[in-house]
Coordinates of C-alpha atoms in Angstrom, one line a residue:
X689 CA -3.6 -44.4 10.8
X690 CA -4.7 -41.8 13.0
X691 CA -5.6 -42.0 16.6
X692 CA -8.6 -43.0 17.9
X693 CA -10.3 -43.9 21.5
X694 CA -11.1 -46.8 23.8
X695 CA -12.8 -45.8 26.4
X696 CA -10.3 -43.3 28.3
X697 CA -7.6 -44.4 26.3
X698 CA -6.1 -43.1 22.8
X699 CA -5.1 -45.8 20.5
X700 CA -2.4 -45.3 18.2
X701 CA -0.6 -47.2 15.7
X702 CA 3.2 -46.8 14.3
X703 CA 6.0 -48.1 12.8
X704 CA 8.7 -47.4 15.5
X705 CA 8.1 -46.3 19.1
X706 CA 11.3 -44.6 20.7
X707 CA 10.6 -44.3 24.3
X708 CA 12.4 -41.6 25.5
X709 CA 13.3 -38.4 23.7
X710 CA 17.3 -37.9 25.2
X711 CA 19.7 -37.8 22.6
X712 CA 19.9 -41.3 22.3
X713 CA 16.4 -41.7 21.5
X714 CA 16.3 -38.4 19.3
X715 CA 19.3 -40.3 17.6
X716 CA 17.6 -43.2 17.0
X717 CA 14.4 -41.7 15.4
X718 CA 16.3 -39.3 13.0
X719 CA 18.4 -42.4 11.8
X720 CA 15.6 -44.9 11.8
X721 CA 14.0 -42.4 9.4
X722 CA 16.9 -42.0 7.3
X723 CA 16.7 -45.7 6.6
X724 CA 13.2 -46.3 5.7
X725 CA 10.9 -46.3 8.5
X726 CA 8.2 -44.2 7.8
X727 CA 5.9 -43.5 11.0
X728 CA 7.9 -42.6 14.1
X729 CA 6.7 -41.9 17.6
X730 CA 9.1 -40.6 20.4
X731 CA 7.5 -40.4 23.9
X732 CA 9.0 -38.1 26.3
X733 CA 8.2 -38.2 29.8
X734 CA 9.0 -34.2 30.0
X735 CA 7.9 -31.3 29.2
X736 CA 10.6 -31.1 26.5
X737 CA 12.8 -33.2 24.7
X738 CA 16.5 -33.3 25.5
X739 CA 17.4 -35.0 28.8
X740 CA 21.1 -34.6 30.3
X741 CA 22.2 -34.4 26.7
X742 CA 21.6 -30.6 27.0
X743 CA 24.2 -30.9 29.3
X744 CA 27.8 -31.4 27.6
X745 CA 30.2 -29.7 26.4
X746 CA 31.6 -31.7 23.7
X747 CA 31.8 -35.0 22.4
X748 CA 33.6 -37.9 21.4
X749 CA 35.1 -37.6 17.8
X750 CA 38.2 -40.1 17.4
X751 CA 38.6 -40.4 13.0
X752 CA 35.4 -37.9 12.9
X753 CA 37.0 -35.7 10.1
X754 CA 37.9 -33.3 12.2
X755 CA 41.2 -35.0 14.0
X756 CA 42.2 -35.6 10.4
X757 CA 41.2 -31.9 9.3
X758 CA 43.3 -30.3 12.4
X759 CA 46.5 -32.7 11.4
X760 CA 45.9 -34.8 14.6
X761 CA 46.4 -38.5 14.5
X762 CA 44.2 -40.0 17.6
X763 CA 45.6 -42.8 18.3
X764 CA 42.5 -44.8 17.5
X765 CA 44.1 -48.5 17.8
X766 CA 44.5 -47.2 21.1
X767 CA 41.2 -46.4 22.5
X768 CA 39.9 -49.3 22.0
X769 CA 42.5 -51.2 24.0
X770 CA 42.6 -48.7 26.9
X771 CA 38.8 -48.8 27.2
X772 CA 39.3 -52.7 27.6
X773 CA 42.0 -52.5 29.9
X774 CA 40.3 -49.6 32.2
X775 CA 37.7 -52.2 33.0
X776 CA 39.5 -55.2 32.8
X777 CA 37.8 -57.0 30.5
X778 CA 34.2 -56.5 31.8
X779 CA 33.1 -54.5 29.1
X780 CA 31.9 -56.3 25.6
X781 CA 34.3 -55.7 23.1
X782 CA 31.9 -56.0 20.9
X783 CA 29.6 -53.6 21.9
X784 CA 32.4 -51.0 22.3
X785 CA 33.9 -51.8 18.7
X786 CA 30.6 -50.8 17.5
X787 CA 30.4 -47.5 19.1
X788 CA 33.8 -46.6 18.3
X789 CA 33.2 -47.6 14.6
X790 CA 30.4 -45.5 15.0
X791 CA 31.9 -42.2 16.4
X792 CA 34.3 -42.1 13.0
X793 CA 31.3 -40.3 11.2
X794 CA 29.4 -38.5 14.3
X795 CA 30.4 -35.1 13.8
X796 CA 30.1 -35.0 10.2
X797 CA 26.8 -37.0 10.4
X798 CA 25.6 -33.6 12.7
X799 CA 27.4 -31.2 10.3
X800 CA 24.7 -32.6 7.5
X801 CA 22.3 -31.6 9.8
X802 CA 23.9 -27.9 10.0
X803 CA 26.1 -28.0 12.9
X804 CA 29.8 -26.5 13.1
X805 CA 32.2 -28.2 15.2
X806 CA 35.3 -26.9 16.5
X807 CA 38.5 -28.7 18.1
X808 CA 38.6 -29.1 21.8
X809 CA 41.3 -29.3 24.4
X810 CA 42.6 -32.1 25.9
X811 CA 42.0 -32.1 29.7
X812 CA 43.2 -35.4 30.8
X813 CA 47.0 -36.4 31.1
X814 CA 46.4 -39.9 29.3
X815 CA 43.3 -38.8 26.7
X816 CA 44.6 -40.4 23.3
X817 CA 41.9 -39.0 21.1
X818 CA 40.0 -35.9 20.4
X819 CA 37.2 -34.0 21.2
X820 CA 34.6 -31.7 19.2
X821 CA 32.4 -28.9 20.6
X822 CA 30.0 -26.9 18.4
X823 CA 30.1 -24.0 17.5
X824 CA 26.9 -22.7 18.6
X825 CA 26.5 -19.0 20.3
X826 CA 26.2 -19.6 23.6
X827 CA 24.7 -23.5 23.6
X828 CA 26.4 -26.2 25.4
X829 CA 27.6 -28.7 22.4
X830 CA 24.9 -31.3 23.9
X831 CA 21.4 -28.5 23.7
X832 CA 23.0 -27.7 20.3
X833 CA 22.9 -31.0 18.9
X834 CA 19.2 -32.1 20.4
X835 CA 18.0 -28.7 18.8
X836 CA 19.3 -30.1 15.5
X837 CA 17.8 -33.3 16.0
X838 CA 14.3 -31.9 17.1
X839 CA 14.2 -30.2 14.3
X840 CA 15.2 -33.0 12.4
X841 CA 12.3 -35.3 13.4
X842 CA 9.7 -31.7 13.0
X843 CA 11.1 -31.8 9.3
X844 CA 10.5 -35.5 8.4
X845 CA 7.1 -35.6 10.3
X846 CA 8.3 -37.9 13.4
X847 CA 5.9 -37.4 16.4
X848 CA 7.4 -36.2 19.5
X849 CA 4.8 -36.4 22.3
X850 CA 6.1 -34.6 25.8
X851 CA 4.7 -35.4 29.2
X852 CA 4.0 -39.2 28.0
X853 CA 5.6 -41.8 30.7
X854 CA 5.6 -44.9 29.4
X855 CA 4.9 -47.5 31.7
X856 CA 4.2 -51.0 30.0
X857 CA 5.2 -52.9 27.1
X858 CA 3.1 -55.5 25.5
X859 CA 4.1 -58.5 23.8
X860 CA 2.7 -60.7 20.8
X861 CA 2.0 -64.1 20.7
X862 CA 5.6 -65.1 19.6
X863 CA 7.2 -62.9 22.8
X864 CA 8.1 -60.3 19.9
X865 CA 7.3 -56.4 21.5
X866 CA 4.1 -55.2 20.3
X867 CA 2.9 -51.7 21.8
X868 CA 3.6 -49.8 24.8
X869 CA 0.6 -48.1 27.5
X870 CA 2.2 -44.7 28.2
X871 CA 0.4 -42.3 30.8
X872 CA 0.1 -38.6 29.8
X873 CA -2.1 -35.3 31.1
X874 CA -4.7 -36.2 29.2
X875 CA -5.3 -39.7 29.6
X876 CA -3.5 -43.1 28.8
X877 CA -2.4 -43.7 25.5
X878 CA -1.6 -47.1 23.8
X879 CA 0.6 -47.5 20.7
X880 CA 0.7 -50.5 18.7
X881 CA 4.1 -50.8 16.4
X882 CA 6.2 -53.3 15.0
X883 CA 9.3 -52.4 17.3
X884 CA 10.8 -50.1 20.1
X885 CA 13.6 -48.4 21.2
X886 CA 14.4 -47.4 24.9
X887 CA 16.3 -44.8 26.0
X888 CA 15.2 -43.4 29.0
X889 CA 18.0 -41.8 29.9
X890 CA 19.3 -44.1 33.4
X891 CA 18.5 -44.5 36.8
X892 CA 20.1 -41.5 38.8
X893 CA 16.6 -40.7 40.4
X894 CA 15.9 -44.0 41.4
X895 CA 17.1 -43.9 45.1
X896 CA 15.9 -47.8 45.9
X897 CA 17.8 -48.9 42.6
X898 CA 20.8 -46.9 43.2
X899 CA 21.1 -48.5 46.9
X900 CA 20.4 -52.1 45.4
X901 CA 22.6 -51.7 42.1
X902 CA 25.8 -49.5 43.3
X903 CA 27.8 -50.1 46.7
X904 CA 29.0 -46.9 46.8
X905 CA 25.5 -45.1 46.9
X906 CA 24.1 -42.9 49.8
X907 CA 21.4 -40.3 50.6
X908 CA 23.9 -37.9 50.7
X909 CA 25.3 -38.0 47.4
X910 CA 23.9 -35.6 45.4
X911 CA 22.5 -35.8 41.8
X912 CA 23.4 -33.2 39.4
X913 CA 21.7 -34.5 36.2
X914 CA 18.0 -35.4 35.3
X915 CA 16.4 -37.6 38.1
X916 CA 15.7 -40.5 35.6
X917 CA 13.7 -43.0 37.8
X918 CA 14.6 -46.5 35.6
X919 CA 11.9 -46.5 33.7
X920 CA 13.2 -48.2 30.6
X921 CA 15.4 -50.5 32.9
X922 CA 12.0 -51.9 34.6
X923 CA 10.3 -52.7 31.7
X924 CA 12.9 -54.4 30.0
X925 CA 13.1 -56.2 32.8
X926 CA 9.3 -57.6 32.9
X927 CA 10.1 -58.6 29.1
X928 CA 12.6 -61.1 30.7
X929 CA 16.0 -58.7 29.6
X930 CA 19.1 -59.6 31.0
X931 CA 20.4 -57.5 33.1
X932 CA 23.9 -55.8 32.4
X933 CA 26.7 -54.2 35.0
X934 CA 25.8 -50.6 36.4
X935 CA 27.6 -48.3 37.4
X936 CA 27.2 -44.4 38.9
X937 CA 29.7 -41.9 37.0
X938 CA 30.3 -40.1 40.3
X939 CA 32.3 -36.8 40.6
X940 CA 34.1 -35.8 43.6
X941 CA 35.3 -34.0 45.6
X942 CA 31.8 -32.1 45.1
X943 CA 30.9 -28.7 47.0
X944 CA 27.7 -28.4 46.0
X945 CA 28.1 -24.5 45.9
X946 CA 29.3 -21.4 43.6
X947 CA 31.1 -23.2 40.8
X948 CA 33.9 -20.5 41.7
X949 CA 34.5 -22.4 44.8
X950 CA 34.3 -25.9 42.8
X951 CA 37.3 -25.0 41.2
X952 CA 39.0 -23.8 44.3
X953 CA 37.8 -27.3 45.6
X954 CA 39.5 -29.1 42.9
X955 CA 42.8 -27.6 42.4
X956 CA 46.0 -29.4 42.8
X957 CA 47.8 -27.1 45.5
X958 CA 45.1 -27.5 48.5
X959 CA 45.1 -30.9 50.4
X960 CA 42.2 -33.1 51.1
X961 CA 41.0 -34.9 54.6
X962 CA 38.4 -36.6 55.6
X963 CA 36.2 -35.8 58.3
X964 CA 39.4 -37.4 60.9
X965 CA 41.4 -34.7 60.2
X966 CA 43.5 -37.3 58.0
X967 CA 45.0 -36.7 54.4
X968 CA 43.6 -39.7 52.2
X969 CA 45.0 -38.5 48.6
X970 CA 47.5 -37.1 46.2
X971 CA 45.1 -33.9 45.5
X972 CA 46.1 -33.8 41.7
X973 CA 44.0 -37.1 41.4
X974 CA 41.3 -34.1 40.6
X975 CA 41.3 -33.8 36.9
X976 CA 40.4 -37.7 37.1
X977 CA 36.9 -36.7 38.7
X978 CA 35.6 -40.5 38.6
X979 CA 38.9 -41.6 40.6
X980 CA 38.7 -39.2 42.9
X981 CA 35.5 -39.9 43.9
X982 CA 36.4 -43.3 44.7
X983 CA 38.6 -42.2 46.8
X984 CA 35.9 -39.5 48.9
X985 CA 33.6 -42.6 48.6
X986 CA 36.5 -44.7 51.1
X987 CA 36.1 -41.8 53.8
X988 CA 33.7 -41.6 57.0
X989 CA 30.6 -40.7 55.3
X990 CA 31.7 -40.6 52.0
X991 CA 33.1 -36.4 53.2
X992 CA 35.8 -34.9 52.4
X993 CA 37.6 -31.1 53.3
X994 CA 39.7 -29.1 50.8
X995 CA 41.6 -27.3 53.1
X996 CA 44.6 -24.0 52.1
X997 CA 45.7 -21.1 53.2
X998 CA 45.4 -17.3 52.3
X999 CA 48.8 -18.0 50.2
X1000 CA 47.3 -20.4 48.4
X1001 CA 43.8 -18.8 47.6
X1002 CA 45.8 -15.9 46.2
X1003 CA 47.5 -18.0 43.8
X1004 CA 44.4 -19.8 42.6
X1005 CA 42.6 -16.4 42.2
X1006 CA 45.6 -15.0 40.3
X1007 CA 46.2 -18.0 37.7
X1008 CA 43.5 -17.5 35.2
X1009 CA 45.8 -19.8 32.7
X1010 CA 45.0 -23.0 34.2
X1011 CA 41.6 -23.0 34.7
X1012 CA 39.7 -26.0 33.0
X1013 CA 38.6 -25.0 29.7
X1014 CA 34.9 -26.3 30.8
X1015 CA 34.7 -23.7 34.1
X1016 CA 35.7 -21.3 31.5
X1017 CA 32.8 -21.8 29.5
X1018 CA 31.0 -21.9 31.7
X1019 CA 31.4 -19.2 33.8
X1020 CA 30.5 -17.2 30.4
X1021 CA 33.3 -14.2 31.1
X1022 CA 32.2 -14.0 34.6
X1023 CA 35.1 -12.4 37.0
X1024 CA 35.5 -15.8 38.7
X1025 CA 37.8 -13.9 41.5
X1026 CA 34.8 -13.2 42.9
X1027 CA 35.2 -16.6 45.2
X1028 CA 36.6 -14.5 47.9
X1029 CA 32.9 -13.2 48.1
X1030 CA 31.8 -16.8 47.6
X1031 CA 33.5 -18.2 50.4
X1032 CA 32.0 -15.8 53.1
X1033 CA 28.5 -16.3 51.5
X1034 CA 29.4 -19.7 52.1
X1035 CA 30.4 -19.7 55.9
X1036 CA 26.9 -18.2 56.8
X1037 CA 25.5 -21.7 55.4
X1038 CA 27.6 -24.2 57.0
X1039 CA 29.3 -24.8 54.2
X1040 CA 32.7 -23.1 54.4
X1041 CA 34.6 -22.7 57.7
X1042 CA 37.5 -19.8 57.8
X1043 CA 40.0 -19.4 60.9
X1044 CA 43.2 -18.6 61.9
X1045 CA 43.7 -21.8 63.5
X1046 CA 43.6 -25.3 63.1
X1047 CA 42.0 -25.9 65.7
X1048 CA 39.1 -24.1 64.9
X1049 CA 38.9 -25.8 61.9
X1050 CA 39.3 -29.3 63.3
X1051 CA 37.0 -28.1 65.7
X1052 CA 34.1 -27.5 62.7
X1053 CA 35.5 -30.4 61.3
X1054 CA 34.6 -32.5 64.0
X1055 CA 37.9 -34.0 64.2
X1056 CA 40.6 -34.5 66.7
X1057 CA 42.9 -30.8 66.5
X1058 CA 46.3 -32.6 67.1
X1059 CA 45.3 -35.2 64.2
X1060 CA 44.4 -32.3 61.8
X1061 CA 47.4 -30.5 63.3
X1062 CA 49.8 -33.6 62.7
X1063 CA 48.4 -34.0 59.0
X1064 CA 49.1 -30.3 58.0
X1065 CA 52.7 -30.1 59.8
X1066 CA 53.4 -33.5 58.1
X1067 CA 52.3 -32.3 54.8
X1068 CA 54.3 -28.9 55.0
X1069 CA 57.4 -30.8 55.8
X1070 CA 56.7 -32.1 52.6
X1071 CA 56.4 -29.4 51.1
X1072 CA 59.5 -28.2 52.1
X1073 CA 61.5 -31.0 50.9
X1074 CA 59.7 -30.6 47.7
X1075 CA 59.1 -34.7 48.3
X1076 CA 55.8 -36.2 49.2
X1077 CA 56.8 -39.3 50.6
X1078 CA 53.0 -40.7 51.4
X1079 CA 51.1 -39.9 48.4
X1080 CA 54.2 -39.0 45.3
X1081 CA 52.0 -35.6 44.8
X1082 CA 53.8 -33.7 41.8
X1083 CA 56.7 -31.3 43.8
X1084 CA 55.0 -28.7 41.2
X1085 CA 51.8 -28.6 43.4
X1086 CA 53.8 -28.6 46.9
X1087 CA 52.8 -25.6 48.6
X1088 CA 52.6 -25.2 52.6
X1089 CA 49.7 -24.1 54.5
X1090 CA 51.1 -21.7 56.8
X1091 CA 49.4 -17.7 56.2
X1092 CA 46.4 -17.4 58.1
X1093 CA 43.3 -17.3 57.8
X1094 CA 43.1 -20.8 57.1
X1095 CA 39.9 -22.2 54.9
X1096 CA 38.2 -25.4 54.6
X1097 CA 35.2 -26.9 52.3
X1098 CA 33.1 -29.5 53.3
X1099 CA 32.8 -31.7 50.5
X1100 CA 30.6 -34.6 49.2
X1101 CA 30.2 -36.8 46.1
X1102 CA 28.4 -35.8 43.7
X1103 CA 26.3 -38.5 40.7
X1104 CA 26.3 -37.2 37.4
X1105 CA 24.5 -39.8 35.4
X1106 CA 23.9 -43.7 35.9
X1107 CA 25.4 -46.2 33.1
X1108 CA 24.3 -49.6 32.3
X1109 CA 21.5 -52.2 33.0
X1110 CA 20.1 -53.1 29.6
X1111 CA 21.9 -56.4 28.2
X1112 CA 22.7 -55.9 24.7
X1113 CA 24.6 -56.8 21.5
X1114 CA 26.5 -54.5 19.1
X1115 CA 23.5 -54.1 16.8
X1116 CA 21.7 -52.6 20.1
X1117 CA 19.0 -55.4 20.3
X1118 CA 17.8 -55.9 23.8
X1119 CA 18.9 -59.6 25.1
X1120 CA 17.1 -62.0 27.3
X1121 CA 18.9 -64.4 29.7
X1122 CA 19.8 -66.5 27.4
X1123 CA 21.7 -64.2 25.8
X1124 CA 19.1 -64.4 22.0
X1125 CA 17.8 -61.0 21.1
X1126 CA 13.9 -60.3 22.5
X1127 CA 12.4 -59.6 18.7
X1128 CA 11.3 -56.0 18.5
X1129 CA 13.0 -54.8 21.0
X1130 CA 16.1 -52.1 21.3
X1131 CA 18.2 -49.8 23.8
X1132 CA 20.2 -46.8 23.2
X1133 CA 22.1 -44.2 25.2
X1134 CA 22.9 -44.6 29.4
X1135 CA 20.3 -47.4 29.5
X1136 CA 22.6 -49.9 28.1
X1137 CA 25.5 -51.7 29.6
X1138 CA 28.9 -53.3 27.9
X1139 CA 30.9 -49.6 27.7
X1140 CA 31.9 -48.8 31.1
X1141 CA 32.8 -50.9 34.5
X1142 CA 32.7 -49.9 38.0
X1143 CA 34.8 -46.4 37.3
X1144 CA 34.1 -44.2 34.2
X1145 CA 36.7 -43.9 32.2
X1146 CA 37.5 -40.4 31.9
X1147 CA 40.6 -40.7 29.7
X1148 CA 38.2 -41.1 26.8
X1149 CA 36.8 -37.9 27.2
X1150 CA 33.2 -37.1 25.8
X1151 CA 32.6 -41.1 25.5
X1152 CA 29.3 -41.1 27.6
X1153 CA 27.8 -38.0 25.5
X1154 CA 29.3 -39.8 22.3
X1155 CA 28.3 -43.6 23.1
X1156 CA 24.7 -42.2 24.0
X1157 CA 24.3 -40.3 20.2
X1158 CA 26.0 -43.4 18.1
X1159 CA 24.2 -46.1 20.4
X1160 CA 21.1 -44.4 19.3
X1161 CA 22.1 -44.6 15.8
X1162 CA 22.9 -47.8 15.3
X1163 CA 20.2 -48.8 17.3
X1164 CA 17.8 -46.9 14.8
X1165 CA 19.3 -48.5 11.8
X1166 CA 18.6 -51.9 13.2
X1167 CA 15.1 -50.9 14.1
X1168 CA 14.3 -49.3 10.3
X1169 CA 15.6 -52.6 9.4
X1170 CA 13.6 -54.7 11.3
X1171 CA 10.5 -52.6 10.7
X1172 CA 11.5 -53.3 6.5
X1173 CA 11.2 -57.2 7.4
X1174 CA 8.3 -56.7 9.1
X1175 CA 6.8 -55.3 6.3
X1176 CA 8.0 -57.8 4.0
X1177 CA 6.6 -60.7 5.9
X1178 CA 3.1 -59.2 6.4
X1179 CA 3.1 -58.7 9.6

C-alpha cells in the first residue's frame, strides 16, 4: 500500500521495518528478502547508508570456503572455546554458537552477491582462524560489502529511506511491536508492519550513556567511529527489553594525529609512561589494542607518553617489513618516513615534545625529572642485560634510549565502537526481563549483547565486523519467518 497523510504525518505500511541501515541492518533486509518477505523498509538516520561498517578492513571467515580453499585448517573447535574463556563465561554460548555457525557461509554468501575475497594476514600472536578482505580497488572490505548490499535491496525493490531517525515504537494490544514514528526533513513518518529489526549501530555518541554504562569512560577519550547516540538501545528499552552487558572496544595508546606517528606510537621498541614519569607496561602489549588500553585507562587521566630516541626513530623509519598490514593499506603507497615531518608539525600543537634532555621532557610532561630520569636509566639497564625484570618485555624489542634528541607523544584512549545492550537469544529476538522473546521484535549488529565482555577480544580478529553482518542475517531469517506466520494467521 502506498503512503498516504495524516495531518503532517506520512503513513506507511510494510512487512518488515529494519531500523537502521549499518551492515547489520542492510544484512538483515537482503536476507529477510531472500526468505519470503516481500515489502521491506530500512530507515537510516543518515544521509547514506553504511554506518562504521564502511570502516573495516576484513572480516571474520573461520570454515568460510576460503580457509579450506587456501589449505588452512582454523582451528574452529577452538574459537568457540577461547571466545568463552576470554570473557569468562559472561557471554551466551548460545548466542555466540550462532554467529559462529553463521560466519561458515559469510564470504561465500557475499561472493553470490559479486564480491571477491582474498586471504588476509594474521596480526595477532594467538588468532586461531582466518580472515577475508575483498578484493575491491581501493574500498575498505566493509564500504565494499554495504555497496553490495545496497545494491542488493535497489534490485529486489527494498526501500531505503536516509535522514529518517526513528524515535518510537508502537505496540499492539498483545504487547507484539506494531509500527515505529520516525522523524525525517520532511515531516514525521509512521510505519505500520508486522515486525522490526534494530540495528542502530551502538552508543559511542552517547556521552551520558557511556558515563552510566562503562567505568572506564571520560570526556577525553576520543571517538573514532560514527557518533551513534543509542537510539535502538532506548527504545528497546521503553518496550520493557532486558538489558545486556556493554562494553567500549577501546584502543590505546591513541595519538590522535598523522597515522605515521600512530604507528611510531605503537611500536614495540619505545616505552610507555604515564603522565608521573613512571613505566606502566611491557610496550609489545600493542598489537593487543583492547589490552592496552586497559592498561592507559589505569594511568592519571587515562594519558599515556610513548617516549624513544633518535636511534630508535631511525629504526622504525627504516623497517618497512613490519609494519601492520592495516597501516599499509591504509596509507595507500604513501612514503610513511615522512613522520620525521610529522613530528615537528606536531610539536607546534602541543602534541609532540622533542629535547635533548629528560628533563625537558619531564618538564612538558608535567612530571617529576628524577622520576622520568630513574624510569629511563632503569629501563636501559634493562636493556643492557637484555632482561626486563619488571615487565618480561621480549629481549627482541630491548633497545636503550640514549642518542639525543629525545621524543615523546602524548597519548590518549581512543573508542572505536560500543558493543552490547540489547538482551537477546540466538535467533536474534529481542528479550524482556523475564527472559520470553517481545513478539515482533529483533536486534542485529553492535546493538546486541552476549558476544563480548568487558575487553574485546582481539584474538578473533574481524569478529565485531563479522558478528554485526551474520547477526543481521540470522536476525532477518527469523523476521521473514515471523512475517510468513503472520500472514498465515491473518493478522
Amino acid at each position: 500500500m502506498g503512503p498516504h497523510r495524516t495531518g503532517k504525518t506520512v503513513d506507511l505500511e510494510a512487512d518488515l521495518v529494519v531500523i537502521g541501515g549499518g551492515g547489520a541492518g542492510l544484512a538483515a533486509a537482503v536476507t529477510a528478502a531472500e526468505n519470503g518477505a516481500k515489502n521491506i523498509v530500512v530507515l537510516e538516520a543518515r544521509a547514506v547508508p553504511g554506518g562504521n561498517s564502511v570502516f573495516p578492513d576484513s572480516i571474520f571467515a573461520i570454515r568460510s570456503g576460503l580457509p579450506i580453499r587456501w589449505g588452512i585448517d582454523d582451528g574452529r573447535a577452538d574459537i568457540f572455546k577461547k571466545a568463552i574463556d576470554y570473557a569468562h563465561g559472561k557471554t551466551s554460548p548460545r548466542v555466540l554458537r550462532a554467529l559462529l555457525d553463521k560466519a561458515e557461509d559469510i564470504v561465500g554468501w557475499l561472493e553470490a552477491k559479486g564480491l571477491k575475497f582474498e586471504a588476509d594476514r594474521l596480526t595477532h600472536m594467538d588468532q586461531v582462524h582466518m580472515t577475508a578482505r575483498a578484493c575491491a580497488g581501493g574500498l575498505s572490505t566493509g564500504a565494499a560489502v554495504v555497496k553490495a548490499l545496497v545494491k542488493n535491496c535497489e534490485d529486489v525493490g527494498t526501500r531505503i529511506i536516509c535522514d529518517a531517525r526513528a524515535k518510537k515504537l508502537v505496540t499492539g494490544e498483545r504487547g507484539e511491536v506494531v509500527g515505529v514514528l520516525a522523524k525525517t526533513k520532511g515531516g514525521e513518518v509512521k510505519i505500520a508492519a508486522r515486525c522490526f529489526v534494530i540495528a542502530t549501530g551502538g552508543f559511542a555518541g552517547n556521552k551520558e550513556m557511556l558515563k552510566k554504562c562503562i567505568p572506564s569512560f571520560n570526556d577525553d577519550i576520543h571517538c573514532l567511529g560514527l557518533p551513534h547516540k543509542g537510539d535502538g538501545l532506548k527504545m528497546a528499552a521503553e518496550m520493557g527489553a532486558a538489558s545486556d552487558e556493554m562494553l567500549a572496544e577501546l584502543a590505546g595508546p591513541d595519538f590522535r594525529g598523522p597515522m605515521r606517528l600512530e604507528i611510531i606510537g605503537k611500536r614495540p621498541e619505545t616505552i610507555w609512561v604515564n603522565r608521573r614519569g613512571e613505566r606502566f607496561s611491557d610496550e609489545a602489549i600493542c598489537s593487543v589494542f583492547p589490552e592496552a588500553a586497559n592498561r592507559v585507562c589505569r594511568q592519571p587521566g587515562k594519558v599515556s607518553y610513548t617516549l624513544f630516541d633518535e636511534n630508535i626513530k631511525e629504526i622504525i623509519l627504516g623497517d618497512k617489513e613490519n609494519i601492520d598490514p592495516r597501516y599499509k593499506r591504509a596509507l595507500s603507497g604513501a612514503d610513511w618516513t615522512a613522520a620525521d615531518k610529522d613530528l615537528h608539525l606536531q610539536v607546534k600543537k602541543g602534541a609532540v615534545k622533542i629535547a635533548d634532555s629528560w628533563v625537558e621532557i619531564a618538564e612538558w610532561m608535567g612530571a617529576a625529572p628524577e622520576v622520568l630520569r630513574a624510569t629511563i636509566s632503569e629501563y636501559n639497564g634493562a636493556c643492557d642485560q637484555g632482561y626486563d625484570g619488571t615487565f618480561l618485555k621480549d629481549a627482541k624489542y630491548l633497545l636503550p634510549l640514549r642518542t639525543p634528541p629525545y621524543y615523546a607523544l602524548r597519548c590518549g584512549v581512543m573508542l572505536l565502537v560500543t558493543h552490547g545492550g540489547i538482551a537477546v537469544n540466538q535467533r536474534m529476538e529481542v528479550l524482556d526481563a523475564q527472559n520470553d522473546p517481545i513478539p515482533g521484535l529483533y536486534a542485529a549488529g553492535v546493538d546486541t549483547g552476549g558476544t563480548d565482555s568487558d575487553t574485546y577480544n582481539v584474538s578473533l580478529r574481524g569478529h565485531s565486523f563479522g558478528f554485526t553482518l551474520n547477526s543481521g542475517r540470522i536476525a532477518g531469517e527469523s523476521a521473514a519467518d515471523y512475517v510468513g506466520r503472520q500472514r498465515k494467521s491473518g493478522r
